[in-house]
XYZ file of C-alpha atoms in Angstrom:
305
model
C 84.253 100.184 87.761
C 82.534 99.470 91.088
C 83.250 95.735 90.733
C 86.921 96.414 89.970
C 87.273 98.603 93.067
C 85.606 95.999 95.260
C 87.855 93.246 93.961
C 90.880 95.436 94.558
C 89.829 95.972 98.172
C 89.334 92.241 98.693
C 92.700 91.454 97.154
C 94.241 93.994 99.486
C 92.747 92.246 102.513
C 93.370 88.589 101.631
C 97.174 88.589 102.117
C 96.727 89.854 105.686
C 94.147 87.296 106.792
C 96.636 84.524 107.495
C 98.873 86.960 109.396
C 96.248 88.000 111.913
C 97.237 87.469 115.543
C 94.383 85.538 117.164
C 95.315 86.748 120.666
C 93.415 89.932 121.523
C 95.686 92.862 122.393
C 96.140 93.223 126.195
C 93.931 90.167 126.577
C 90.920 92.157 125.350
C 88.681 91.605 122.354
C 89.535 93.679 119.300
C 86.243 95.176 118.120
C 85.733 97.264 114.972
C 82.585 99.273 114.239
C 81.435 101.240 111.211
C 79.128 104.178 111.932
C 79.651 106.514 114.866
C 76.247 105.540 116.282
C 77.278 101.896 116.515
C 80.696 102.866 117.881
C 79.041 104.800 120.705
C 76.699 101.905 121.441
C 79.493 99.328 121.612
C 81.583 101.674 123.768
C 78.747 101.882 126.276
C 78.390 98.088 126.451
C 82.029 97.013 126.170
C 83.598 99.759 128.225
C 87.254 99.252 129.099
C 87.047 95.483 128.564
C 87.424 95.773 124.784
C 89.784 97.437 122.307
C 87.359 99.454 120.188
C 88.111 101.069 116.836
C 85.483 102.926 114.793
C 85.932 103.362 111.057
C 83.691 106.400 110.516
C 83.910 109.635 112.429
C 81.810 112.780 112.671
C 80.245 113.978 109.428
C 81.120 110.809 107.503
C 78.531 109.558 105.030
C 78.307 105.739 105.336
C 76.504 105.443 101.989
C 79.631 106.606 100.169
C 82.365 105.414 102.541
C 85.301 103.459 101.114
C 87.779 101.408 103.146
C 91.274 102.897 103.430
C 94.485 100.935 103.959
C 94.277 101.856 107.639
C 90.777 100.412 107.791
C 92.052 97.165 106.264
C 94.534 96.782 109.115
C 91.787 97.356 111.693
C 89.475 94.847 110.022
C 92.178 92.209 109.681
C 92.976 92.391 113.396
C 89.346 92.444 114.531
C 87.735 89.641 116.514
C 84.297 91.166 115.998
C 82.988 93.634 113.409
C 79.698 95.348 114.188
C 78.019 97.153 111.298
C 74.556 98.465 110.462
C 73.782 96.373 107.392
C 70.628 96.818 105.282
C 73.006 98.139 102.605
C 73.872 101.280 104.574
C 77.593 100.607 104.175
C 77.142 99.591 100.549
C 80.800 99.774 99.564
C 81.953 97.674 102.544
C 79.441 94.815 102.554
C 81.408 92.512 100.232
C 84.497 93.084 102.349
C 82.627 92.035 105.502
C 81.170 88.981 103.782
C 84.641 87.907 102.653
C 86.019 88.311 106.163
C 83.127 86.313 107.554
C 84.255 83.329 105.496
C 87.662 83.573 107.182
C 86.293 82.666 110.653
C 85.833 86.257 111.733
C 82.599 87.524 113.277
C 80.999 90.329 111.236
C 77.601 91.197 112.713
C 75.073 93.187 110.643
C 72.915 94.537 113.461
C 70.156 95.767 111.165
C 69.711 92.282 109.733
C 68.709 91.068 113.207
C 65.545 93.187 113.163
C 62.146 91.850 112.157
C 61.914 92.758 108.453
C 58.121 92.900 108.702
C 58.435 95.995 110.901
C 60.926 97.863 108.703
C 60.106 100.635 106.253
C 60.403 99.423 102.680
C 61.294 101.305 99.512
C 60.867 100.596 95.822
C 63.802 102.878 95.096
C 66.533 101.423 97.345
C 68.559 98.296 96.614
C 67.869 96.534 99.915
C 64.140 97.365 99.805
C 64.470 98.551 103.424
C 65.246 101.955 104.841
C 68.596 101.389 106.642
C 68.344 104.390 109.025
C 66.936 102.208 111.797
C 68.814 103.922 114.665
C 66.184 106.663 114.607
C 63.815 104.171 116.216
C 65.073 103.866 119.805
C 63.381 100.490 120.224
C 65.511 99.168 117.352
C 68.626 100.648 118.948
C 67.756 98.755 122.129
C 67.691 95.574 120.052
C 71.131 96.515 118.717
C 72.315 96.801 122.322
C 70.913 93.360 123.138
C 72.726 91.753 120.193
C 76.018 93.508 120.958
C 75.846 92.322 124.564
C 75.081 88.762 123.476
C 78.021 88.628 121.051
C 80.482 90.140 123.524
C 79.486 87.590 126.163
C 79.825 84.722 123.677
C 83.331 85.863 122.750
C 84.399 86.864 126.269
C 82.321 84.939 128.831
C 84.684 85.811 131.696
C 83.424 89.393 131.596
C 79.728 88.551 131.298
C 78.807 90.466 134.473
C 80.508 93.596 133.160
C 78.719 93.490 129.811
C 75.363 92.663 131.394
C 75.627 95.494 133.908
C 76.585 98.001 131.219
C 73.732 96.812 129.031
C 71.187 97.313 131.814
C 72.520 100.783 132.567
C 72.442 101.827 128.913
C 68.920 100.524 128.324
C 67.726 102.559 131.311
C 69.258 105.666 129.719
C 67.531 104.935 126.422
C 64.166 104.506 128.154
C 64.688 107.846 129.914
C 65.578 109.406 126.551
C 62.336 108.175 125.000
C 60.299 109.721 127.794
C 62.149 113.043 127.540
C 61.786 113.259 123.752
C 58.067 112.537 123.901
C 57.668 115.442 126.316
C 59.569 117.840 124.039
C 57.653 116.791 120.923
C 54.309 117.217 122.684
C 55.000 120.969 122.790
C 54.847 121.088 118.960
C 51.302 121.141 117.500
C 50.594 118.099 115.337
C 49.798 120.195 112.257
C 53.349 121.602 112.379
C 55.056 118.227 112.460
C 56.380 118.230 108.896
C 60.115 117.577 108.603
C 61.916 118.496 105.357
C 65.566 117.416 105.170
C 68.334 116.790 102.649
C 67.673 113.040 102.281
C 65.261 110.425 103.613
C 67.087 109.570 106.835
C 64.298 110.376 109.300
C 61.415 108.114 108.291
C 61.739 105.912 111.393
C 61.821 109.042 113.531
C 58.715 110.312 111.765
C 56.881 107.036 112.220
C 57.733 106.909 115.924
C 56.794 110.511 116.734
C 54.076 111.416 114.254
C 56.023 113.558 111.783
C 55.463 113.703 108.043
C 58.999 113.382 106.674
C 60.104 114.517 103.212
C 63.676 114.186 101.969
C 65.003 116.039 98.950
C 67.208 113.069 98.026
C 66.299 109.408 98.426
C 67.335 106.962 101.133
C 70.910 106.937 99.849
C 72.983 110.073 99.381
C 74.507 108.385 96.319
C 71.484 109.728 94.409
C 71.331 113.372 93.376
C 68.331 115.648 93.661
C 67.312 117.118 90.305
C 65.696 120.422 89.366
C 62.261 118.803 89.213
C 62.716 117.416 92.756
C 63.587 120.886 94.045
C 60.641 122.536 92.284
C 58.159 119.892 93.429
C 59.289 120.112 97.045
C 59.300 123.915 97.014
C 55.630 123.832 95.991
C 54.904 121.368 98.806
C 56.586 123.692 101.345
C 54.482 126.640 100.221
C 51.238 124.654 100.248
C 51.933 123.292 103.720
C 53.170 126.674 104.984
C 56.281 125.012 106.417
C 58.332 127.388 108.535
C 61.766 125.713 108.370
C 63.798 123.091 106.510
C 66.954 121.353 107.697
C 70.517 120.707 106.618
C 72.220 117.403 107.543
C 75.752 117.186 108.893
C 76.814 114.398 106.520
C 75.169 115.809 103.368
C 76.366 118.896 101.425
C 74.114 121.853 102.266
C 73.868 123.075 98.659
C 70.714 121.023 97.988
C 68.817 122.587 100.891
C 70.100 126.027 99.951
C 68.799 125.443 96.406
C 65.438 124.451 97.871
C 65.297 127.620 99.984
C 66.093 129.681 96.874
C 63.354 127.939 94.874
C 60.788 128.772 97.550
C 61.920 132.397 97.569
C 61.677 132.599 93.771
C 57.966 131.808 94.125
C 57.392 134.753 96.445
C 57.569 132.834 99.735
C 60.195 132.348 102.398
C 61.400 129.370 104.408
C 64.250 129.422 106.904
C 66.983 126.862 107.421
C 66.134 125.626 110.884
C 69.558 124.220 111.678
C 71.790 121.245 111.027
C 70.599 117.776 112.016
C 72.780 114.761 112.640
C 71.540 111.947 110.427
C 74.116 109.384 109.253
C 76.805 110.351 111.764
C 77.128 111.771 115.272
C 78.710 115.110 116.162
C 82.349 115.653 117.080
C 83.884 113.322 119.642
C 83.911 114.815 123.109
C 80.725 116.834 122.575
C 77.205 116.022 123.736
C 76.178 115.539 120.094
C 79.049 113.051 119.769
C 76.929 110.494 121.640
C 73.792 108.761 120.389
C 71.688 110.053 123.285
C 73.013 113.592 122.978
C 72.582 113.582 119.194
C 68.969 112.460 119.407
C 68.037 115.057 122.013
C 69.835 117.797 120.069
C 67.997 116.857 116.856
C 64.595 116.896 118.526
C 65.206 120.251 120.222
C 66.444 121.734 116.925
C 63.411 120.445 115.008
C 60.805 121.493 117.557
C 62.288 124.964 118.191
C 62.498 125.716 114.443
C 59.006 124.510 113.556
C 57.075 126.136 116.413
C-alpha cells in the first residue's frame, strides 16, 4: 500500500515538472522547506530576498507527513528544497529524489553531517537518529549549508546572505551559553528526561541528560503495554519527579504512563509540553528555533528540580 501511495504522489508531480516557470517570482528564489525548524532557519538566512514556503506548520509530525496537492504545487515551483533527511520525512523522500533528477535542487541538510558523529539505532531504518536539530552545533552546520546554496543560486545577494548568516550564528552561540547556565541549576542526578518518543537524544548527549522515550525514534511505532510497564518501573526506581508530553505526539501515551506509575503506588507529574518535531505557533516565541529551545530547557529544568 505504501508503494502504491508513493507512486501515486510521483505520478501527480510528473505532469507539472515541464510546466514549471524557471524565473523566480519577483526576481527572487522560490525556496520550499519541510519542518518548521528548517523554515525558521532559512527565513533567518534568506530574509526578504527569497520567496519562502514551509510545508509543515506547528504541531505537525514529519514522520507521518504526506504531501497534499497544495504541497505538490509548491514543490514544482521551487528552485531549492531544503529538508532534514536521515529519513525524518520518510513519506516525502522519494518525491524529493524524483524532483532532484529533474534539475531541481533538493538539499537534505542532515546528510551533510559527519555520520561518524551521529547517534545510531538498530531499530530505525536509516540507522541514524534524525532529530539532529537538538544539537546546536549541527544546526549551525545547517545554517552554513543553507547560506552556501543560496549564494550559489543567487550570487548577486551574497553580502545579504553572508551578513544574515553571521548574525544568526552569533544568536545561536549566545543561546548555547544561556542554556548551559540554566541547565547548571539542575543537579546532575536529576537530569533524567522521559518523553513520548526518542526525539531528545542529541539534547541529552550535549547537556548530560539520560533520555528515555516511550516510543522509538519514529512516531510511526506504537508503544505497547510492556513498554509502559517497563518504563513505569524505571521512573519509580529513579524517583523521577516529572515526565513530558510532546506537541507533535498524542498525549495519551504519557497519560497511560502516568497512570501505570500511580497503579504501583507512586506518583509522577506531567511536567509540561515540549516541542520536539515541530516549533510552536507562528508569531510566538516558541514559533522560532531559538525560542523553542529556550522554552524546552526552562520547562525541563523547572519540572525536574
